[in-house]
């Protein structure tokens, strides 16, 4: 078999697990608000637009993913569903805590998204896997308060399949170990091909036209046929489902190509003053992101646009590219240049819906040497103090005056919960 497959496929039996937080955003809201347990909870997208997370109870009532909030208002009211604006400071912080715990259980970890990670379990006896996974679940529940589901398989794709079973089949108690070949075939026969990781809606439509309905039909199909119609990506999925690992863990995140910060305004913005404040805020946040990842930018793009869905309003959109004298991540320099750029593209008489900045041409800070050395060292130590103060006393303790104070343009988040873990003033108060 190995010869047949070539060197790209490893025949050594590896063990992958996928750990996924259950209804992550809704679960985060519950940690500090025990009254929400066993109640239906939903979380809204930016500007309270659509439903982007639902607890199990909310799913059962029939609230749909991605549904606009205003459309779901009746069903929400009737069932006393608890509604929250998205609180990314909270979710990001809780995610970091979960990932930190996970990394104690295996040195090989790939953080796949805010609420999902792959761990490799090489060296753990098969017989011990179930207890090991339960230990992970209990530790995360006890230390952070988030319920997780764990799926285990010989490949990342099979770990995904197992995770789905762990989540949907309550008898499994949150853990599914899928290593037995007879059990794998059975589960693949029960799995709609559209649900296989990497296949998606469009490909599954094509597959169904060719009589491939479940994942088992897919792996039974001749590999040459798959390669011919789906290329090497499809072939890889098929191999992974057969238990041959083709996708290894990506432990070092790929270097970012750009860094974008943009938001829709809570209500239309018309004046250059309000626009300047928002652009200064986005430029500040983008600079912080660059510093967090020790990157610098040499070109920035700035854009603004009106709401083209609003047919009655005159429309305008524009963008401008701004070059820096040297690669930087200095908030003061970036904000200043962004505001210069804004003055170039701003036109009065329009109702703006959105603005944003994109940092382009990123490079690693420590690789930049030579030009403007003294300026860069001065800027670096100033920014270090900036970040330290904001870390210690909460974000926005120190900021550029350009960001403004009232921020009338900012996002609508009428139902946001406190930032329990990242802002001192929001710490939970306990009364006795
Ligand atoms: Mg999840």
Coordinates of C-alpha atoms and ligand atoms in Angstrom, one line a residue:
X1 CA 0.0 0.0 0.0
X2 CA 2.8 2.4 0.9
X3 CA 4.4 2.0 -2.5
X4 CA 1.1 2.6 -4.2
X5 CA 0.5 5.8 -2.3
X6 CA 4.0 7.2 -2.8
X7 CA 6.0 9.0 -0.2
X8 CA 3.5 11.8 0.4
X9 CA 1.5 9.5 2.7
X10 CA 2.6 8.4 6.0
X11 CA 1.6 4.9 7.0
X12 CA 2.6 5.2 10.6
X13 CA -0.5 5.4 12.7
X14 CA -0.7 8.9 14.1
X15 CA -3.3 10.0 16.6
X16 CA -5.0 13.4 16.2
X17 CA -7.6 15.0 18.3
X18 CA -9.9 18.0 17.6
X19 CA -11.1 19.9 20.6
X20 CA -14.0 22.2 19.9
X21 CA -15.7 24.5 22.5
X22 CA -19.5 24.0 22.5
X23 CA -21.5 27.0 21.4
X24 CA -18.4 29.0 22.3
X25 CA -19.7 32.6 22.5
X26 CA -22.8 31.6 24.3
X27 CA -20.8 29.5 26.7
X28 CA -18.5 32.5 27.4
X29 CA -21.6 34.6 28.3
X30 CA -22.6 31.9 30.8
X31 CA -19.4 31.7 32.7
X32 CA -20.0 34.9 34.8
X33 CA -23.8 34.7 34.6
X34 CA -24.9 31.4 36.0
X35 CA -28.6 32.5 35.6
X36 CA -28.1 31.8 31.9
X37 CA -27.4 28.1 32.4
X38 CA -30.0 25.9 30.7
X39 CA -31.6 29.1 29.2
X40 CA -31.6 29.8 25.5
X41 CA -28.8 32.3 24.7
X42 CA -27.9 34.0 21.4
X43 CA -25.0 36.3 20.4
X44 CA -25.3 39.0 17.7
X45 CA -22.8 40.1 15.1
X46 CA -21.3 43.6 14.9
X47 CA -23.9 46.4 15.1
X48 CA -26.3 43.8 16.5
X49 CA -27.1 42.7 13.0
X50 CA -27.4 38.9 12.8
X51 CA -27.4 35.9 15.1
X52 CA -23.9 34.4 15.1
X53 CA -24.0 32.0 18.0
X54 CA -26.7 29.9 19.7
X55 CA -26.8 27.7 22.7
X56 CA -28.3 24.3 22.3
X57 CA -31.6 25.5 23.8
X58 CA -31.8 28.3 21.2
X59 CA -31.1 25.8 18.4
X60 CA -34.0 23.6 19.7
X61 CA -36.5 26.5 19.6
X62 CA -35.6 26.8 15.9
X63 CA -33.5 30.0 15.9
X64 CA -31.4 29.9 12.7
X65 CA -27.7 30.6 12.3
X66 CA -27.1 33.9 10.5
X67 CA -30.7 35.0 10.8
X68 CA -31.1 38.8 11.1
X69 CA -31.9 39.9 14.7
X70 CA -35.0 41.8 13.7
X71 CA -36.5 38.8 12.0
X72 CA -36.0 36.6 15.1
X73 CA -37.4 39.2 17.6
X74 CA -40.8 37.5 17.9
X75 CA -39.5 34.0 18.6
X76 CA -36.9 35.5 21.0
X77 CA -39.5 37.4 23.0
X78 CA -41.9 34.5 23.1
X79 CA -39.3 32.1 24.5
X80 CA -37.5 34.6 26.7
X81 CA -34.2 34.1 24.9
X82 CA -31.2 36.0 26.4
X83 CA -29.6 38.2 23.7
X84 CA -26.0 39.6 23.8
X85 CA -24.0 41.8 21.5
X86 CA -20.7 40.2 20.7
X87 CA -18.0 40.9 23.3
X88 CA -14.8 39.9 21.5
X89 CA -12.5 41.1 24.3
X90 CA -14.2 38.5 26.5
X91 CA -14.2 35.7 23.9
X92 CA -10.6 36.3 22.9
X93 CA -9.4 36.2 26.5
X94 CA -11.3 33.0 27.3
X95 CA -10.0 31.4 24.1
X96 CA -6.5 32.1 25.2
X97 CA -7.1 30.5 28.5
X98 CA -8.5 27.4 26.9
X99 CA -5.6 27.1 24.5
X100 CA -3.1 27.5 27.3
X101 CA -4.6 24.6 29.2
X102 CA -4.7 22.5 26.0
X103 CA -1.0 23.1 25.4
X104 CA -0.3 21.4 28.8
X105 CA -1.8 18.2 27.4
X106 CA 0.4 17.9 24.3
X107 CA 3.4 19.8 23.0
X108 CA 2.0 19.5 19.5
X109 CA -0.9 21.9 19.1
X110 CA -2.5 23.7 16.2
X111 CA -4.8 26.5 17.2
X112 CA -7.3 26.3 14.3
X113 CA -9.8 29.0 15.3
X114 CA -10.9 31.0 18.3
X115 CA -12.7 27.9 19.7
X116 CA -11.0 24.9 18.0
X117 CA -7.6 23.3 18.3
X118 CA -5.9 20.1 17.0
X119 CA -3.7 18.2 19.4
X120 CA -1.5 15.2 18.6
X121 CA -1.5 12.4 21.0
X122 CA 1.6 10.4 20.0
X123 CA 2.9 8.2 22.7
X124 CA -0.4 7.8 24.5
X125 CA -1.7 4.2 24.8
X126 CA -4.8 3.6 22.8
X127 CA -6.4 2.2 26.0
X128 CA -5.8 5.4 27.9
X129 CA -7.1 7.8 25.3
X130 CA -10.7 7.9 26.6
X131 CA -9.6 8.8 30.2
X132 CA -7.1 11.3 28.8
X133 CA -9.8 13.1 26.8
X134 CA -12.2 13.2 29.7
X135 CA -9.4 14.6 31.9
X136 CA -9.0 17.5 29.3
X137 CA -12.7 18.1 29.3
X138 CA -13.0 18.2 33.0
X139 CA -9.9 20.4 33.4
X140 CA -11.2 23.0 31.0
X141 CA -14.7 22.9 32.6
X142 CA -13.3 23.4 36.1
X143 CA -10.6 25.9 35.3
X144 CA -12.3 28.1 32.7
X145 CA -16.0 27.0 32.8
X146 CA -16.3 26.1 29.1
X147 CA -17.7 22.8 27.9
X148 CA -15.8 21.2 25.0
X149 CA -16.2 18.2 22.7
X150 CA -13.3 16.0 21.7
X151 CA -12.9 13.8 18.7
X152 CA -10.0 11.5 18.1
X153 CA -8.9 9.8 14.9
X154 CA -5.8 8.7 12.8
X155 CA -6.0 11.9 10.7
X156 CA -7.2 15.5 11.2
X157 CA -10.2 14.8 8.9
X158 CA -11.2 11.8 10.9
X159 CA -10.7 13.7 14.2
X160 CA -13.2 16.3 12.7
X161 CA -15.7 13.5 11.9
X162 CA -15.3 12.1 15.5
X163 CA -15.7 15.6 17.0
X164 CA -19.0 15.9 15.2
X165 CA -20.2 12.6 16.7
X166 CA -19.0 13.6 20.1
X167 CA -21.1 16.8 19.9
X168 CA -24.3 15.3 18.4
X169 CA -24.5 12.0 20.2
X170 CA -25.3 12.8 23.9
X171 CA -24.5 9.2 24.9
X172 CA -20.8 9.8 24.1
X173 CA -20.5 12.4 27.0
X174 CA -18.5 14.8 24.8
X175 CA -15.7 12.3 23.7
X176 CA -15.6 10.1 20.6
X177 CA -12.6 7.9 19.8
X178 CA -12.8 6.8 16.2
X179 CA -10.0 4.4 15.6
X180 CA -11.7 1.1 14.8
X181 CA -12.1 0.5 11.1
X182 CA -15.5 -1.2 11.3
X183 CA -16.8 1.7 13.4
X184 CA -15.3 4.3 11.0
X185 CA -17.1 2.7 8.0
X186 CA -20.3 2.7 9.9
X187 CA -20.0 6.4 10.8
X188 CA -18.9 7.4 7.3
X189 CA -22.0 5.7 5.9
X190 CA -24.1 7.9 8.2
X191 CA -22.3 11.1 7.3
X192 CA -23.6 13.3 4.5
X193 CA -20.7 14.0 2.1
X194 CA -21.4 17.8 2.4
X195 CA -20.4 17.6 6.1
X196 CA -16.9 16.3 5.4
X197 CA -14.2 18.8 6.2
X198 CA -13.0 20.5 3.0
X199 CA -15.9 19.5 0.7
X200 CA -18.5 22.1 1.2
X201 CA -21.8 22.9 -0.6
X202 CA -20.6 23.3 -4.2
X203 CA -18.5 20.2 -4.4
X204 CA -21.1 18.1 -2.5
X205 CA -23.7 19.1 -5.1
X206 CA -21.4 17.8 -7.9
X207 CA -20.7 14.6 -5.9
X208 CA -24.4 13.9 -5.3
X209 CA -25.0 14.2 -9.0
X210 CA -22.5 11.4 -9.3
X211 CA -24.2 9.2 -6.8
X212 CA -21.8 10.0 -3.9
X213 CA -24.1 10.9 -1.1
X214 CA -22.4 9.8 2.1
X215 CA -18.7 10.0 3.1
X216 CA -18.5 6.2 2.7
X217 CA -19.6 6.5 -1.0
X218 CA -16.8 9.0 -1.4
X219 CA -14.0 6.8 0.0
X220 CA -15.2 3.9 -2.1
X221 CA -14.9 5.8 -5.3
X222 CA -11.8 5.2 -7.4
X223 CA -8.9 7.5 -6.5
X224 CA -8.2 8.3 -10.2
X225 CA -11.8 9.5 -10.6
X226 CA -11.5 11.7 -7.6
X227 CA -8.2 13.1 -8.7
X228 CA -9.6 13.7 -12.2
X229 CA -12.6 15.6 -10.9
X230 CA -11.4 17.2 -7.7
X231 CA -7.7 17.4 -8.1
X232 CA -5.1 16.6 -5.5
X233 CA -7.2 18.4 -2.8
X234 CA -10.1 15.9 -3.2
X235 CA -7.7 13.0 -3.3
X236 CA -6.2 14.2 0.0
X237 CA -9.6 14.3 1.6
X238 CA -10.3 10.7 0.5
X239 CA -6.9 9.5 1.8
X240 CA -7.5 11.2 5.1
X241 CA -10.9 9.6 5.5
X242 CA -9.2 6.2 4.8
X243 CA -6.8 6.9 7.7
X244 CA -3.7 8.0 5.9
X245 CA -2.5 11.3 7.2
X246 CA -1.8 13.9 4.6
X247 CA -2.4 17.0 6.6
X248 CA 0.1 17.6 9.4
X249 CA -0.3 20.0 12.3
X250 CA 0.5 23.6 11.5
X251 CA 2.0 24.6 14.7
X252 CA 3.6 27.9 13.6
X253 CA 0.9 30.2 12.2
X254 CA 1.7 31.4 8.7
X255 CA 3.1 34.9 8.6
X256 CA 0.3 37.4 8.1
X257 CA 0.1 39.0 4.7
X258 CA -1.9 42.0 5.8
X259 CA -3.7 43.4 8.8
X260 CA -7.1 45.0 8.4
X261 CA -9.2 46.9 10.9
X262 CA -12.6 48.2 9.7
X263 CA -16.1 48.5 11.1
X264 CA -19.5 49.6 10.0
X265 CA -20.6 52.6 11.9
X266 CA -23.5 52.4 14.4
X267 CA -25.3 55.1 12.4
X268 CA -24.2 57.0 9.2
X269 CA -21.3 59.4 9.7
X270 CA -21.1 62.7 7.7
X271 CA -18.5 65.0 9.2
X272 CA -14.7 64.7 8.7
X273 CA -14.3 65.0 12.5
X274 CA -16.2 61.9 13.3
X275 CA -14.6 60.1 10.4
X276 CA -11.1 61.2 11.7
X277 CA -11.9 59.8 15.1
X278 CA -12.9 56.4 13.7
X279 CA -10.0 56.2 11.4
X280 CA -7.6 57.1 14.2
X281 CA -9.1 54.3 16.3
X282 CA -8.8 51.7 13.6
X283 CA -5.2 52.8 12.8
X284 CA -4.4 52.6 16.6
X285 CA -5.9 49.1 16.8
X286 CA -4.0 48.0 13.7
X287 CA -0.7 49.3 15.0
X288 CA -1.3 47.4 18.3
X289 CA -2.0 44.2 16.3
X290 CA 1.3 44.7 14.4
X291 CA 3.2 45.1 17.7
X292 CA 1.6 42.1 19.2
X293 CA 2.9 40.0 16.4
X294 CA 6.2 41.9 16.1
X295 CA 5.5 43.0 12.6
X296 CA 6.0 46.3 10.8
X297 CA 4.3 47.8 7.8
X298 CA 5.6 50.0 5.0
X299 CA 2.4 50.7 3.1
X300 CA -1.1 51.3 4.4
X301 CA -4.4 51.5 2.5
X302 CA -7.3 53.5 3.8
X303 CA -10.8 53.3 2.5
X304 CA -14.3 54.7 3.1
X305 CA -17.7 54.0 1.6
X306 CA -21.3 54.9 1.8
X307 CA -24.2 52.4 2.2
X308 CA -24.9 51.2 -1.4
X309 CA -28.0 49.4 -0.2
X310 CA -29.6 52.7 0.5
X311 CA -30.7 53.7 -2.9
X312 CA -32.0 57.1 -1.9
X313 CA -28.6 58.4 -0.8
X314 CA -25.9 59.6 -3.1
X315 CA -23.0 57.1 -3.3
X316 CA -19.3 57.5 -2.9
X317 CA -16.4 55.2 -2.1
X318 CA -12.7 55.7 -2.4
X319 CA -9.3 54.5 -1.1
X320 CA -5.8 55.7 -0.9
X321 CA -2.4 54.1 -0.5
X322 CA 0.1 55.6 1.9
X323 CA 3.8 54.9 1.9
X324 CA 5.8 55.2 5.1
X325 CA 9.3 56.6 5.2
X326 CA 10.5 53.4 6.8
X327 CA 8.7 50.2 8.0
X328 CA 6.9 51.0 11.3
X329 CA 4.3 49.9 13.9
X330 CA 4.3 53.2 15.7
X331 CA 0.8 54.3 16.5
X332 CA 1.6 58.0 16.4
X333 CA 3.2 57.8 12.9
X334 CA 0.4 55.5 11.5
X335 CA -2.4 57.6 12.9
X336 CA -0.9 60.8 11.5
X337 CA -0.5 59.3 8.0
X338 CA -4.0 57.8 8.1
X339 CA -5.5 61.2 8.9
X340 CA -3.5 62.8 6.0
X341 CA -4.8 60.1 3.7
X342 CA -8.4 60.6 4.9
X343 CA -8.3 64.4 4.1
X344 CA -7.3 63.4 0.5
X345 CA -10.3 61.1 -0.1
X346 CA -13.0 62.7 2.1
X347 CA -15.8 64.4 0.3
X348 CA -18.5 66.3 2.1
X349 CA -22.2 65.7 1.5
X350 CA -22.2 61.9 1.8
X351 CA -23.5 59.6 4.6
X352 CA -20.6 57.2 5.2
X353 CA -21.3 53.6 6.4
X354 CA -17.9 52.2 6.8
X355 CA -14.2 53.0 7.0
X356 CA -11.1 51.0 7.5
X357 CA -7.3 50.7 7.3
X358 CA -5.3 47.8 5.9
X359 CA -1.6 47.5 6.7
X360 CA 0.2 46.0 3.7
X361 CA 3.7 44.8 2.9
X362 CA 4.3 43.4 6.4
X363 CA 7.7 42.2 7.6
X364 CA 9.2 40.9 10.8
X365 CA 10.4 43.8 13.0
X366 CA 13.7 42.2 14.0
X367 CA 14.7 41.8 10.3
X368 CA 14.6 45.5 9.7
X369 CA 17.9 47.2 10.1
X370 CA 19.9 50.2 9.0
X371 CA 17.8 53.1 7.9
X372 CA 16.5 55.5 10.5
X373 CA 17.9 53.4 13.3
X374 CA 17.7 56.1 16.1
X375 CA 14.2 57.1 15.1
X376 CA 13.1 53.5 15.3
X377 CA 14.7 52.8 18.6
X378 CA 13.0 55.9 20.2
X379 CA 9.7 54.9 18.7
X380 CA 10.0 51.3 19.9
X381 CA 10.6 52.3 23.5
X382 CA 7.7 54.8 23.4
X383 CA 5.4 52.2 22.1
X384 CA 6.5 49.7 24.6
X385 CA 5.5 52.1 27.4
X386 CA 2.2 52.7 25.6
X387 CA 1.4 49.0 25.5
X388 CA 2.5 48.3 29.0
X389 CA 0.3 51.0 30.5
X390 CA -2.7 49.8 28.4
X391 CA -2.0 46.2 29.4
X392 CA -1.7 47.1 33.1
X393 CA -4.6 49.6 33.5
X394 CA -6.9 48.4 30.7
X395 CA -7.0 49.2 27.0
X396 CA -7.5 52.9 26.1
X397 CA -6.0 54.1 29.3
X398 CA -3.6 55.9 27.0
X399 CA -4.4 56.8 23.4
X400 CA -3.9 59.5 20.8
X401 CA -6.2 62.6 21.2
X402 CA -7.3 62.0 17.6
X403 CA -9.4 59.1 18.6
X404 CA -11.8 61.4 20.4
X405 CA -13.8 60.7 23.6
X406 CA -17.5 60.5 22.8
X407 CA -17.2 58.2 19.8
X408 CA -20.7 58.8 18.6
X409 CA -19.9 56.9 15.4
X410 CA -19.0 53.7 17.2
X411 CA -20.7 50.3 16.7
X412 CA -24.1 49.7 18.2
X413 CA -23.7 47.1 20.9
X414 CA -26.7 47.7 23.1
X415 CA -26.6 44.3 24.7
X416 CA -22.9 43.8 25.5
X417 CA -21.9 42.0 28.6
X418 CA -19.1 43.3 30.9
X419 CA -15.4 42.6 29.9
X420 CA -15.1 40.5 33.1
X421 CA -11.6 39.3 32.5
X422 CA -9.9 42.3 30.7
X423 CA -11.2 45.4 32.3
X424 CA -10.7 46.2 36.0
X425 CA -13.9 48.2 36.3
X426 CA -15.9 45.2 34.9
X427 CA -14.6 42.7 37.5
X428 CA -17.4 40.6 38.9
X429 CA -18.6 41.9 42.3
X430 CA -19.7 39.3 44.8
X431 CA -22.0 40.3 47.6
X432 CA -22.5 38.4 50.8
Ligands
LIG1 MG1 -17.4 25.5 18.5

